[in-house]
Short mmCIF file of C-alpha atoms and ligand atoms in Angstrom, two decimals:
data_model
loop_
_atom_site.label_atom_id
_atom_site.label_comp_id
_atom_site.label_asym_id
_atom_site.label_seq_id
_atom_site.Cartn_x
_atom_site.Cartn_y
_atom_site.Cartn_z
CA UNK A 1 13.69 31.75 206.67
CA UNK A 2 12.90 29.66 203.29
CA UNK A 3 12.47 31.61 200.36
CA UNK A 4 9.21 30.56 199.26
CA UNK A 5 8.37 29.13 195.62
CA UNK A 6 4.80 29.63 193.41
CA UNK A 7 5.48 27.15 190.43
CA UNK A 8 3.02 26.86 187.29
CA UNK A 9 2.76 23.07 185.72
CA UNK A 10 1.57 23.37 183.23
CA UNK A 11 1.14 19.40 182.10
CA UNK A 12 0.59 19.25 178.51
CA UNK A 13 -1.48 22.50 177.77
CA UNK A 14 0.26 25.80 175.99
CA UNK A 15 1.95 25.67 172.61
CA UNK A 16 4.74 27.97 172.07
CA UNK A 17 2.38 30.49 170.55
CA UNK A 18 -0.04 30.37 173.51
CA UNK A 19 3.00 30.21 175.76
CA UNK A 20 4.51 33.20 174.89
CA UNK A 21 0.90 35.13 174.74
CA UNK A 22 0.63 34.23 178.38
CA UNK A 23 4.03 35.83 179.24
CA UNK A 24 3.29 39.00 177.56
CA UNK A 25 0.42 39.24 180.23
CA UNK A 26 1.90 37.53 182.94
CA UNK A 27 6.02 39.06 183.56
CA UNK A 28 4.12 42.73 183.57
CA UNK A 29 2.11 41.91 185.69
CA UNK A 30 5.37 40.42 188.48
CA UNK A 31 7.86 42.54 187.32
CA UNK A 32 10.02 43.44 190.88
CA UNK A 33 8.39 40.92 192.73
CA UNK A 34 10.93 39.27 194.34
CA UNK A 35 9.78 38.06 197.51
CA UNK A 36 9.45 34.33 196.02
CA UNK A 37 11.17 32.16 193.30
CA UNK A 38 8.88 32.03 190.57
CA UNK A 39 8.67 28.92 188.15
CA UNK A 40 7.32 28.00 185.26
CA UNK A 41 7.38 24.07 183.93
CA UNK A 42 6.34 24.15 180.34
CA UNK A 43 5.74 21.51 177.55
CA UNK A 44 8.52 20.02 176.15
CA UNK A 45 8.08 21.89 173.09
CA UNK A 46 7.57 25.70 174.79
CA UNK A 47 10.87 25.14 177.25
CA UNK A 48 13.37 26.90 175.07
CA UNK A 49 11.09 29.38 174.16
CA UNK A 50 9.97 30.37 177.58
CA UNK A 51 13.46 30.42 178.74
CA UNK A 52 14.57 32.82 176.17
CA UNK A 53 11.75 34.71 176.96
CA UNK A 54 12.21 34.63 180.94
CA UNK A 55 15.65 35.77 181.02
CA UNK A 56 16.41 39.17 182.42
CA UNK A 57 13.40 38.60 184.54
CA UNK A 58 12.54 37.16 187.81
CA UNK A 59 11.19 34.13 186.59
CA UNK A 60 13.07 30.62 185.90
CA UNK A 61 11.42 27.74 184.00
CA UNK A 62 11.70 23.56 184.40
CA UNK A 63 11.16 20.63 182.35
CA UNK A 64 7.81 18.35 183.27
CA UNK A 65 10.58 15.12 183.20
CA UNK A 66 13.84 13.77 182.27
CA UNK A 67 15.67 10.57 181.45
CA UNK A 68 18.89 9.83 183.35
CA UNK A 69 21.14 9.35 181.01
CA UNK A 70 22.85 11.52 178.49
CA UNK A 71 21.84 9.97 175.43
CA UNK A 72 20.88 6.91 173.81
CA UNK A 73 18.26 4.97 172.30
CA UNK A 74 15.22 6.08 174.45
CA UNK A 75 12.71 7.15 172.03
CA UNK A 76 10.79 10.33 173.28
CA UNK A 77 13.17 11.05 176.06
CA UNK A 78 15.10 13.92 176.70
CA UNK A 79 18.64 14.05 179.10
CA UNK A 80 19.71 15.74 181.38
CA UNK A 81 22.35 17.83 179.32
CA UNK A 82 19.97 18.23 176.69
CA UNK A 83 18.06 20.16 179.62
CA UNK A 84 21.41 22.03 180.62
CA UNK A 85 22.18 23.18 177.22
CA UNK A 86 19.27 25.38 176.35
CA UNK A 87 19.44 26.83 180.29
CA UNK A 88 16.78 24.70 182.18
CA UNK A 89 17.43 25.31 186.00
CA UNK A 90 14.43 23.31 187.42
CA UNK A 91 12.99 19.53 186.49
CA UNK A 92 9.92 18.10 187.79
CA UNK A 93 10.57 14.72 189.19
CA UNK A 94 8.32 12.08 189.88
CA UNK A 95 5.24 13.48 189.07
CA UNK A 96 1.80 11.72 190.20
CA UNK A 97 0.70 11.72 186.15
CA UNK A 98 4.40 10.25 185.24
CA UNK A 99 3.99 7.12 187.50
CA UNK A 100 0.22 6.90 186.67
CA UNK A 101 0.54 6.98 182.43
CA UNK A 102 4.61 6.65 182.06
CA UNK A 103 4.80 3.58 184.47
CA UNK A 104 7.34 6.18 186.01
CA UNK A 105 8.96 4.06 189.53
CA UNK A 106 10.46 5.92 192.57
CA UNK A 107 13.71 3.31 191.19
CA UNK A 108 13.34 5.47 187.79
CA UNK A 109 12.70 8.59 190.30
CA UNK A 110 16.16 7.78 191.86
CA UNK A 111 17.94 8.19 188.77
CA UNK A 112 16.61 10.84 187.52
CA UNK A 113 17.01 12.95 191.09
CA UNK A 114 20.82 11.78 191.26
CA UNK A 115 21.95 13.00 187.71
CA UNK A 116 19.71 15.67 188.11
CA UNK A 117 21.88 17.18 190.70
CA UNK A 118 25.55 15.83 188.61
CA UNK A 119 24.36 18.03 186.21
CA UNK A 120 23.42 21.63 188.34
CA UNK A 121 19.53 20.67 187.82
CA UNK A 122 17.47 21.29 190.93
CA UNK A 123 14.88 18.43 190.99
CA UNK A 124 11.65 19.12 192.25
CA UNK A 125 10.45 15.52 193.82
CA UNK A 126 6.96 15.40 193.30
CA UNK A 127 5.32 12.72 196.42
CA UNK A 128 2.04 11.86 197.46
CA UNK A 129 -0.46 9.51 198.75
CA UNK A 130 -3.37 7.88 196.59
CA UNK A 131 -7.51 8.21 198.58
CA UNK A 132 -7.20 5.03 199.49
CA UNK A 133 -3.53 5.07 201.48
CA UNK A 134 -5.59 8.11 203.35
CA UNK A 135 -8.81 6.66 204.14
CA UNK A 136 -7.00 3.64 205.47
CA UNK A 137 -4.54 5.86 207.72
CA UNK A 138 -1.72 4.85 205.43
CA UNK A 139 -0.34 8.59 204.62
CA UNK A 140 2.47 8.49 206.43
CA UNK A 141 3.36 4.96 205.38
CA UNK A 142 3.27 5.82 202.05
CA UNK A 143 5.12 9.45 201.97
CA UNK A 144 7.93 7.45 203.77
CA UNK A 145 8.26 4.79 201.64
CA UNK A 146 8.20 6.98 198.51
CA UNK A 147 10.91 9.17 200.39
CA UNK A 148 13.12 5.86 200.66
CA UNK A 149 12.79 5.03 197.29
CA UNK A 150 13.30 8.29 195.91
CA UNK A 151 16.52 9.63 197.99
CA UNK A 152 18.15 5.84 198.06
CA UNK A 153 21.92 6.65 198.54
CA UNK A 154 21.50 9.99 198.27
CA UNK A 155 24.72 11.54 199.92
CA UNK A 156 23.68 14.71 202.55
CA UNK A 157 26.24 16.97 200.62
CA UNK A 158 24.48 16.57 197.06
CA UNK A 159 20.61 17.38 198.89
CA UNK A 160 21.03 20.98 199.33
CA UNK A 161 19.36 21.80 196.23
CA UNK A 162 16.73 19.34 196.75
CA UNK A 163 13.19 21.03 196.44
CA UNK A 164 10.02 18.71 197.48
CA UNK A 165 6.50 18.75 196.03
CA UNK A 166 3.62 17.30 198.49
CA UNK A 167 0.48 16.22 196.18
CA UNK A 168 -1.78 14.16 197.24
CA UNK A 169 -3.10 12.42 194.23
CA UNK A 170 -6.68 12.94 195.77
CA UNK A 171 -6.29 16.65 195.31
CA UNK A 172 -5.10 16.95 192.05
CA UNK A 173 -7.29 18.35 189.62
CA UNK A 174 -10.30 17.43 191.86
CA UNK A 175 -11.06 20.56 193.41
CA UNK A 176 -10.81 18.99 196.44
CA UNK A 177 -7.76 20.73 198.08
CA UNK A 178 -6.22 19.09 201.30
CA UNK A 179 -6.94 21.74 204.44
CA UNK A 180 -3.88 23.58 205.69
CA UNK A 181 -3.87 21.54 208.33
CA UNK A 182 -3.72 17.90 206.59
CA UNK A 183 -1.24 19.39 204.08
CA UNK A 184 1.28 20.87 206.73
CA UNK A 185 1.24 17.73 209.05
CA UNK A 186 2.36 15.72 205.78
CA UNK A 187 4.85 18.21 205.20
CA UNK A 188 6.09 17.81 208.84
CA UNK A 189 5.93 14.57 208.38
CA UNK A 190 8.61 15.04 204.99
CA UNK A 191 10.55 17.42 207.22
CA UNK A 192 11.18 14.99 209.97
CA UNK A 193 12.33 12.23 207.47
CA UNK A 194 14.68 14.92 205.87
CA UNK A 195 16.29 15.76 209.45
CA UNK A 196 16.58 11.74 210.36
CA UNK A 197 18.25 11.00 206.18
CA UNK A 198 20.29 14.40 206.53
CA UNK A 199 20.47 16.07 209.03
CA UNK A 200 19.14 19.18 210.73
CA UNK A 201 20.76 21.65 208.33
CA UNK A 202 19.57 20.36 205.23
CA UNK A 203 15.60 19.59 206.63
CA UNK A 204 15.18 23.41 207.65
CA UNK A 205 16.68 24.87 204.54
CA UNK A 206 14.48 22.25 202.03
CA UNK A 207 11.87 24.17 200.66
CA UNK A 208 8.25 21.60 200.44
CA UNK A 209 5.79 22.89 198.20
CA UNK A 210 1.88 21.40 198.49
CA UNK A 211 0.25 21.38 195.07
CA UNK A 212 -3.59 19.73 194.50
CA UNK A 213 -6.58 22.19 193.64
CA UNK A 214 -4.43 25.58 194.73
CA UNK A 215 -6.51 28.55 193.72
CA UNK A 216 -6.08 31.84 194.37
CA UNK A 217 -8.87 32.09 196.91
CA UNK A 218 -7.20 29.24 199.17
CA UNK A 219 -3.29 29.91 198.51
CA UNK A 220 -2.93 31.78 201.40
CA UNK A 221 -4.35 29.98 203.62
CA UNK A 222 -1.87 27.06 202.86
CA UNK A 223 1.22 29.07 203.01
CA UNK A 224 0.61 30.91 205.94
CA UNK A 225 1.56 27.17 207.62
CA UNK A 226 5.00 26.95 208.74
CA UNK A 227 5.75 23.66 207.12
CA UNK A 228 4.56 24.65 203.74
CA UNK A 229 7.42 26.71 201.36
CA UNK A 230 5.73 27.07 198.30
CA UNK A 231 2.53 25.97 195.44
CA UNK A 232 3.05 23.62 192.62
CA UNK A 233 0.05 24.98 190.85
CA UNK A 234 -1.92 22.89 187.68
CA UNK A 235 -5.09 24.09 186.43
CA UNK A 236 -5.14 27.55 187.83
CA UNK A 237 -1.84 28.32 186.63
CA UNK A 238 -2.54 28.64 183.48
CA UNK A 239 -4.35 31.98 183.38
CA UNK A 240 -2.18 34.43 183.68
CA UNK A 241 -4.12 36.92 186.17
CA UNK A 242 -4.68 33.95 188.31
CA UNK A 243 -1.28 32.97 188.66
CA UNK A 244 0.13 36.52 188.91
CA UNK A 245 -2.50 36.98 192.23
CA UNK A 246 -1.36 33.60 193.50
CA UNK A 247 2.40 34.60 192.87
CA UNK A 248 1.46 38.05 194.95
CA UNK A 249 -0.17 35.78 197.67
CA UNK A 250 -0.78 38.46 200.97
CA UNK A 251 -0.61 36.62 204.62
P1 13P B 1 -4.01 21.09 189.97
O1 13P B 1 -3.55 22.42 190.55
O2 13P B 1 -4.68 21.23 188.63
O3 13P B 1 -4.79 20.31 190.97
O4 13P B 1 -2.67 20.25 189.66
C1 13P B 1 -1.74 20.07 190.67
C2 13P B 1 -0.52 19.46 190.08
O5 13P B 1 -0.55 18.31 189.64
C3 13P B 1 0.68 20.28 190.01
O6 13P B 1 1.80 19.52 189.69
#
C-alpha cells in the first residue's frame, strides 16, 4: 500500500504574514490526521517560516525550485544545502510554470533531481503533456520523453525517494480537470516506465500524484484510482477549509 500525499503549491501567492494566518486555521483543523503525508510548498520567502511553524505537527513543507549546485554566482537561485539547512524535506522539480517562464529544461530538471537526492531532498518531478501533444494522441510520447530526460542516469538505488507529479498543462488552473480515467491511464503509463528504468520494486512503492483543477468536490474521485497516490493542489489550496476537506478526502 502507498501512503498517499495531498500537497498545497502554492506558486507565488502567501507572504509570511498571510502564510502563517493560514496555518493557524489550517494544522487545527488536521491535527491527528495521519492517514496521508501532508505538504506544503511555499514562496521562497514563507519556507523558513512555515517550517518552524510545521514542526511538531504532521505536516512537512518544500521549496517551489532549486539550483543544483551549492553556491555560486546564480543570481536569484537558491541550493540545495541552502534548502537543507533551514529543514526543507520536499522540492518541487520541474514544474510546468518553471519550464514555461524560467526556460526551466528536463537537462536542468536532471540536475536538480540528482543533487536533490545527494543531499536527503525528496524531489517531487512535476511531468505533463501540453493540449496539443493530447489532441494529436501524443500523451504518451511526451510523458516518456520527459521521463528520459528527467531520470537520465539515474541509478535504481538513489530512486526510492523519488515522488512524481502528473499535470497536464491543459488542466492547470483551467478548471478543466483530466477525468479519473485519463489521469490514471497516464499514471499507468509513468508506472510502467518506472518498472522497465527500475525495476518492479521501486515502480510499486513510487508514489504519482495528479495535480490540474483538484477541488474538493472532484478529489475523491481521482484518488479512489489505483494508479493515482496523491494531489498536487494550486488554486484550491490556498484556502485553508478547502485544503483541510481535500486533505480529509473520504473514498
Ligand atoms: P491548480 O490546482 O490551480 O490547477 O494548479 C495545479 C498545479 O500547478 C499544482 O502544481
Amino acid at each position: 500500500m502507498r501512503k498517499k500525499i495531498s500537497a498545497a503549491h502554492w506558486k507565488m501567492f502567501k507572504n509570511t504574514k498571510e502564510s502563517l494566518a493560514f496555518l493557524d486555521e489550517f494544522l487545527p483543523a488536521i491535527a491527528g490526521h495521519d492517514r496521508d503525508d501532508i505538504l506544503i510548498f511555499p514562496t521562497a520567502t514563507s519556507l523558513s517560516t512555515v517550517i518552524d511553524r510545521v514542526q511538531d505537527t504532521n505536516v512537512r513543507a518544500g521549496a517551489q525550485t532549486m539550483h543544483w549546485l551549492n553556491e555560486g554566482p546564480f543570481t536569484g537561485q537558491t541550493s540545495p544545502t541552502m534548502l537543507t539547512s533551514i529543514g526543507t524535506t520536499h522540492v518541487l522539480l520541474g514544474h510546468s510554470e518553471r519550464r514555461l517562464y524560467a526556460n526551466e529544461s528536463y537537462e536542468h530538471v536532471n540536475l536538480k533531481l540528482k543533487a536533490a537526492i545527494a543531499h536527503d531532498l525528496i524531489p517531487v518531478l512535476c511531468l505533463g503533456e501540453m493540449l496539443a501533444d493530447r489532441q494529436t494522441g501524443y500523451t504518451k510520447d511526451t510523458l516518456l520523453a520527459q521521463m528520459g530526460a528527467a531520470l537520465a542516469n539515474l541509478p535504481t538505488e538513489k530512486a526510492q525517494t523519488l515522488v512524481i507529479a502528473y499535470e497536464p498543462v491543459w488542466a492547470i488552473g483551467t478548471g478543466s480537470t483530466a477525468t479519473p480515467e485519463a489521469a490514471d491511464q497516464a499514471h499507468a503509463i509513468i508506472r510502467d516506465d518506472l518498472k522497465n528504468r527500475f525495476g518492479p520494486v521501486v515502480a510499486s512503492a513510487t508514489r504519482i500524484l495528479y495535480g490540474g483543477s483538484v477541488k474538493p468536490d472532484n478529489v475523491s474521485s481521482l484518488l479512489c484510482m489505483p494508479n493515482i497516490d496523491g494531489a498536487l493542489i494550486g488554486g484550491a489550496s490556498l484556502d485553508p477549509g478547502a485544503l483541510a476537506a481535500m486533505v480529509k478526502y473520504k473514498i
